[in-house]
GROMACS .gro file of C-alpha atoms in nm:
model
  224
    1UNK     CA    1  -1.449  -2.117   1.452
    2UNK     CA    2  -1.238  -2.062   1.166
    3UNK     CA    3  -1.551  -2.033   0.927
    4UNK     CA    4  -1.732  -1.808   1.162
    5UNK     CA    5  -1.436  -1.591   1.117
    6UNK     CA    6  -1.569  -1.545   0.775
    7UNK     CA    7  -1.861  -1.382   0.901
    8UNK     CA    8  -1.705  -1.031   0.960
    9UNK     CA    9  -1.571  -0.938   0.602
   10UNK     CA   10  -1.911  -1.079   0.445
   11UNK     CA   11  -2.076  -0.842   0.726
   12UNK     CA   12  -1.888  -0.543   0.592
   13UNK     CA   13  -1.973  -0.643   0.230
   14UNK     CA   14  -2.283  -0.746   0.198
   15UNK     CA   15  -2.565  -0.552   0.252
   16UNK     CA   16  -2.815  -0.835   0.328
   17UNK     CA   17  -2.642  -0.902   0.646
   18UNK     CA   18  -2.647  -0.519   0.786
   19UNK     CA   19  -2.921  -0.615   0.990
   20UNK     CA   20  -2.702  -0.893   1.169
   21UNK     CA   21  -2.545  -0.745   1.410
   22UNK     CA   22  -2.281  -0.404   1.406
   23UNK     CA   23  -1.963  -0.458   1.234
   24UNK     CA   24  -1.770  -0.339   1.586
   25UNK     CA   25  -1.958  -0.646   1.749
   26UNK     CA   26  -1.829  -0.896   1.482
   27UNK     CA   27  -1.472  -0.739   1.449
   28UNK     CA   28  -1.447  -0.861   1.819
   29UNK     CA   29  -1.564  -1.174   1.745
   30UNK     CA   30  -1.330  -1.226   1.465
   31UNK     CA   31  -1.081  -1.151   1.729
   32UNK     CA   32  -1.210  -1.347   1.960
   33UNK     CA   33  -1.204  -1.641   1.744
   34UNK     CA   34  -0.877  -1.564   1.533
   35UNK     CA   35  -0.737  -1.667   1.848
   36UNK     CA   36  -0.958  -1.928   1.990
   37UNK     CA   37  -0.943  -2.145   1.694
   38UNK     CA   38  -0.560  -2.126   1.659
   39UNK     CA   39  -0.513  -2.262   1.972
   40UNK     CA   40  -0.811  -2.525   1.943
   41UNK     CA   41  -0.608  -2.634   1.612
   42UNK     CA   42  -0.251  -2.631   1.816
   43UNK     CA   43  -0.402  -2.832   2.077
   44UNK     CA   44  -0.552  -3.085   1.773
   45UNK     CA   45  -0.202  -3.095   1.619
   46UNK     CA   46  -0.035  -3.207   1.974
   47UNK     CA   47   0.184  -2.854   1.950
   48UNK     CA   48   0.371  -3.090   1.719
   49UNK     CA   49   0.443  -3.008   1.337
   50UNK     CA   50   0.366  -3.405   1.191
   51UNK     CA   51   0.372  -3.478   0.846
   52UNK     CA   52   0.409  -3.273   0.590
   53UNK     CA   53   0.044  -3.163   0.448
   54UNK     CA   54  -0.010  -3.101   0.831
   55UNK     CA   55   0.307  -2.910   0.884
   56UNK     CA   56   0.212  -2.676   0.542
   57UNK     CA   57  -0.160  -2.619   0.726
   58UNK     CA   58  -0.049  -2.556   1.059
   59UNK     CA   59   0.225  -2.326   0.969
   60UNK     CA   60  -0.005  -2.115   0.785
   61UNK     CA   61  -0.243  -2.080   1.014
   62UNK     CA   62   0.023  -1.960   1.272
   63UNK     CA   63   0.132  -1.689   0.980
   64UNK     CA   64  -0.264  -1.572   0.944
   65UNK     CA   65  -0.291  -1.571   1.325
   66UNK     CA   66   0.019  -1.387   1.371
   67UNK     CA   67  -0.088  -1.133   1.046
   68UNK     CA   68  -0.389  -1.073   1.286
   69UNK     CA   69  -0.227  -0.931   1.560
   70UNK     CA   70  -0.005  -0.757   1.363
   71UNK     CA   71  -0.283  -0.576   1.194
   72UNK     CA   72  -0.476  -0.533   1.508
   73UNK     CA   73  -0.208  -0.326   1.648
   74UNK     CA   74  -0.216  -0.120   1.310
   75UNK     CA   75  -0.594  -0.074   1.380
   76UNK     CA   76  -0.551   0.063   1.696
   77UNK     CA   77  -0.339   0.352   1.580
   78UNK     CA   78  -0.563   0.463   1.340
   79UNK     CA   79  -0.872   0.421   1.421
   80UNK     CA   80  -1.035   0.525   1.755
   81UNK     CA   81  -1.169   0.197   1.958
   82UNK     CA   82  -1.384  -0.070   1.725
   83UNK     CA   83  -1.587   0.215   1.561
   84UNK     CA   84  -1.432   0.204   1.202
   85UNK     CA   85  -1.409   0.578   1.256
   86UNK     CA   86  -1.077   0.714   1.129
   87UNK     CA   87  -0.870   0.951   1.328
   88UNK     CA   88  -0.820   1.236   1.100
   89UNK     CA   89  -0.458   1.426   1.163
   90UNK     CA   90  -0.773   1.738   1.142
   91UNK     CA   91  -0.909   1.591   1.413
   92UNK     CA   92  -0.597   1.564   1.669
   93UNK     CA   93  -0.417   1.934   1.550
   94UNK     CA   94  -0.813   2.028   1.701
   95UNK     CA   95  -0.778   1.847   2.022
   96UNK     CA   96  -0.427   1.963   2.045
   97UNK     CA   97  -0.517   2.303   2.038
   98UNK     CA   98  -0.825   2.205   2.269
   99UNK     CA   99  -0.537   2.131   2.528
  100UNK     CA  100  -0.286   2.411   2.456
  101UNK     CA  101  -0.615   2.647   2.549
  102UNK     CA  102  -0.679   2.493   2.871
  103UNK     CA  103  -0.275   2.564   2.970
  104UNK     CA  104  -0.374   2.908   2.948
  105UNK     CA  105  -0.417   3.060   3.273
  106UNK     CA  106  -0.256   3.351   3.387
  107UNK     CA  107  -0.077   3.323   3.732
  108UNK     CA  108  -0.057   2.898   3.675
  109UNK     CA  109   0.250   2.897   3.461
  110UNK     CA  110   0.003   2.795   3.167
  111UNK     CA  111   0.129   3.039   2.937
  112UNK     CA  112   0.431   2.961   2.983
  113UNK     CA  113   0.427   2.556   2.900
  114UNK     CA  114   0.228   2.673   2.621
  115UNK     CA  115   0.517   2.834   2.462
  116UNK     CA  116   0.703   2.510   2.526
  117UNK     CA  117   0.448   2.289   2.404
  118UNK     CA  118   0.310   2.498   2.111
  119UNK     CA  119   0.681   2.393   1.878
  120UNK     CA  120   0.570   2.015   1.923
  121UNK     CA  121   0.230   2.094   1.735
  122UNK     CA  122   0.432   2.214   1.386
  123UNK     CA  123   0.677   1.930   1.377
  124UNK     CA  124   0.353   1.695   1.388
  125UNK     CA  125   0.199   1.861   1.144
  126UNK     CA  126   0.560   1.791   0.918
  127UNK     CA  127   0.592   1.436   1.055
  128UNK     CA  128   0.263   1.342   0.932
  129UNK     CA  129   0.229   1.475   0.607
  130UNK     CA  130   0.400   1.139   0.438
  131UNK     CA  131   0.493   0.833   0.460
  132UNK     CA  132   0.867   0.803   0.522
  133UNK     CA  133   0.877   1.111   0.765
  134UNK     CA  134   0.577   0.940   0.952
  135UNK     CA  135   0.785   0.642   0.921
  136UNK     CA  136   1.107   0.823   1.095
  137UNK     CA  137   0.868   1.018   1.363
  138UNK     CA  138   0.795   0.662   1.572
  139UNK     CA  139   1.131   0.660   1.720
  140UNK     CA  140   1.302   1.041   1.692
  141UNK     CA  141   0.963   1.214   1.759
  142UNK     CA  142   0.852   0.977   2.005
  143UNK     CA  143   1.169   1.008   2.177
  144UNK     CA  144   1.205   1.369   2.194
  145UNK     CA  145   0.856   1.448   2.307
  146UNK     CA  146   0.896   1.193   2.601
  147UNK     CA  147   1.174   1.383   2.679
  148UNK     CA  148   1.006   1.684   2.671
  149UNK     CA  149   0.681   1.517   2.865
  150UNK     CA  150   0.961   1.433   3.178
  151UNK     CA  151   1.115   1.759   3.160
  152UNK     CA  152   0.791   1.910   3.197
  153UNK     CA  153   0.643   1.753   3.432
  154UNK     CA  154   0.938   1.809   3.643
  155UNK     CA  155   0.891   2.167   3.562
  156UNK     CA  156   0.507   2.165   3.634
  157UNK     CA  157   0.529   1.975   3.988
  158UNK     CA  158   0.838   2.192   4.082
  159UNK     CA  159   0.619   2.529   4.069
  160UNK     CA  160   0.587   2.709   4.443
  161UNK     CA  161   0.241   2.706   4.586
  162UNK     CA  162   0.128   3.023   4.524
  163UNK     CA  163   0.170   2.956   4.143
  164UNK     CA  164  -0.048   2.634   4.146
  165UNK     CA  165  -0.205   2.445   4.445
  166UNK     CA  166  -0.105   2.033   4.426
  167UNK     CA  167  -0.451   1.987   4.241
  168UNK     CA  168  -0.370   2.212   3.988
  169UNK     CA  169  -0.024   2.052   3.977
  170UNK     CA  170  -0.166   1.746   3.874
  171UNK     CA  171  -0.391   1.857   3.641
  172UNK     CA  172  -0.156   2.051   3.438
  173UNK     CA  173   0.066   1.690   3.413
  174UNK     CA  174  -0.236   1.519   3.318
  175UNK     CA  175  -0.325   1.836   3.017
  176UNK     CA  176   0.031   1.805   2.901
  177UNK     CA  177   0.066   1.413   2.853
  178UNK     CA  178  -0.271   1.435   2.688
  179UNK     CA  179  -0.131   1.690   2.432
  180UNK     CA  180   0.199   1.494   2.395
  181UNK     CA  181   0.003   1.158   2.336
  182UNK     CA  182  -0.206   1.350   2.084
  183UNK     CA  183   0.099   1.505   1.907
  184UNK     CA  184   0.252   1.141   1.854
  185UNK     CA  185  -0.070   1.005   1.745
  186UNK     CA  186  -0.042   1.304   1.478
  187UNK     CA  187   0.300   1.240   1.384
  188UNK     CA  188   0.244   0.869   1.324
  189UNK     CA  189  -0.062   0.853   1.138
  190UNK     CA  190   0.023   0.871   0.762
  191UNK     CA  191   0.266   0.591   0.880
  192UNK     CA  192   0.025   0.324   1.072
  193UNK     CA  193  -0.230   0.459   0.790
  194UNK     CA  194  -0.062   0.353   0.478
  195UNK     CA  195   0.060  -0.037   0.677
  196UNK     CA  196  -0.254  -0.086   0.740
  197UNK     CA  197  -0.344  -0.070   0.412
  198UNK     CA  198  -0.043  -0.249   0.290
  199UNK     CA  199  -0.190  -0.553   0.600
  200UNK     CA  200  -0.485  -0.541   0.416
  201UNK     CA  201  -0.344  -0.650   0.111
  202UNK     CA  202  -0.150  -0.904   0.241
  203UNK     CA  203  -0.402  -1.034   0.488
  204UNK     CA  204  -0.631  -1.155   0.278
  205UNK     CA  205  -0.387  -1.364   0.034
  206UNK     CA  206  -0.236  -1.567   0.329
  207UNK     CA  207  -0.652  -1.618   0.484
  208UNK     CA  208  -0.684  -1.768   0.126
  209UNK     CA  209  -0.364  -2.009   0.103
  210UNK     CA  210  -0.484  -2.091   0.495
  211UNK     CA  211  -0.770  -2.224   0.341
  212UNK     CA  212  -0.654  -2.420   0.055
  213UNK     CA  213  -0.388  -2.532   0.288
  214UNK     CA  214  -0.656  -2.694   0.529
  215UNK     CA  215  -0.846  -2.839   0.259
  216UNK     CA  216  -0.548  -3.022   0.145
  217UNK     CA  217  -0.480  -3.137   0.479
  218UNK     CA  218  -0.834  -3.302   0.510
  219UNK     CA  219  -0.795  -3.447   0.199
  220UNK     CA  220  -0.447  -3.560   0.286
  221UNK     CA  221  -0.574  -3.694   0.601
  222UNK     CA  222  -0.867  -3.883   0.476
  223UNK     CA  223  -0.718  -4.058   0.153
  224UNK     CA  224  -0.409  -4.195   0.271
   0.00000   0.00000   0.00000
C-alpha cells in the first residue's frame, strides 16, 4: 500500500500514465491508502516502538502520515473538491457579488444588509492580497465576520411579516452565510496558498527519508 501510494505523483508526471485513470480518482486513493497502510504498519509493529532501526522507520512514517493530513487540510482551502482546480480570489469577489445582488430586493430589507455586508467584501480583498495579512485574517477576520453573520441573522429573522414571509427569512440567512463563507475563503487564500506550497516542499523530503528509513529497517531486520 505504501508503493501504490507512489502511483499518484507518477500519474501527475508522467504522461504515459494519463490514460490510467483521473488524477482526482488516484488523489483519493493516495488518501485512502496514506492511511490504510499506516495503520496496517502500526498494527505490524504491535503499537510498540522496538528497537531502534524500527523505532527510526516507524516514527517516520507517523511524521509522513501526519504531513498528509496536514496538507490535505491545506488542499481543501484552496482548491475546490479533488478537481485540482484553484479557487481564484477573482473567482470568490464574483460569487460574492453574485450574493450581494440577490439581497437586493426592495421591500425585503435586502438593500439594507447589503450596505452591511458590502464593507466585508473590501477588507477581503486587503486580507488576501499577501501573505502575512492572509496570515492575520484566519483569526481577526474570521472572528469579526462571525460576529457579523450572528448579528445578522438576528437582524434578518427579527424582520415583521410584512417585510419578509418565514421563507424568505430563511433564505436571506442562508444568502448571507454563503457570502460570509465566501468572504473568509477570500481573505485566507494567499495564506493556505503559499503553505501549501511550502507542504509541498517539505512533503516530499520526509516521503523520501520514509523510504530509506524502511529499507534500512528490512535490512536491519533480515541481517541480524
Amino acid at each position: 500500500m505504501m508503493l501504490l501510494l507512489l502511483v499518484y505523483p507518477f500519474r501527475k508526471r508522467i504522461k504515459m500514465l494519463q490514460p490510467i485513470g483521473s488524477v482526482g480518482f488516484w488523489f483519493r486513493f493516495h488518501m485512502l491508502l496514506g492511511l490504510l497502510g499506516p495503520v496496517a504498519i502500526l498494527y505490524h509493529a504491535r503499537f510498540s516502538w522496538g528497537a531502534l532501526n524500527s523505532a527510526v522507520a516507524l516514527a517516520a512514517m507517523l511524521v509522513v502520515a501526519g504531513s498528509g493530513l496536514v496538507g490535505r487540510y491545506f488542499y481543501s482551502r484552496v482548491h475546490r473538491g479533488y478537481s485540482g482546480r484553484k479557487l481564484e480570489v477573482r473567482a470568490l469577489l464574483s460569487e460574492m457579488h453574485d450574493l450581494l445582488g440577490e439581497l437586493v430586493d426592495p421591500g425585503t430589507g435586502g438593500a439594507v444588509l447589503k450596505s452591511r455586508l458590502a464593507p466585508f467584501e473590501q477588507q477581503a480583498i486587503a486580507a488576501g492580497a499577501g501573505f502575512w495579512s492572509s496570515a492575520a485574517s484566519i483569526l481577526r477576520f474570521s472572528l469579526d465576520t462571525r460576529i457579523a453573520e450572528h448579528r445578522l441573522k438576528r437582524e434578518i429573522l427579527a424582520l415583521p411579516a410584512s417585510a419578509a414571509t418565514p421563507a424568505r427569512q430563511q433564505e436571506l440567512v442562508a444568502t448571507a452565510a454563503a457570502y460570509f463563507d465566501a468572504v473568509r475563503r477570500a481573505a485566507e487564500f494567499a495564506f493556505y496558498d503559499r503553505m501549501l506550497r511550502l507542504w509541498h516542499l517539505l512533503h516530499l523530503p520526509l516521503f523520501f527519508i520514509l523510504v530509506a528509513t524502511a529499507i534500512l529497517h528490512i535490512i536491519a531486520v533480515h541481517m541480524y
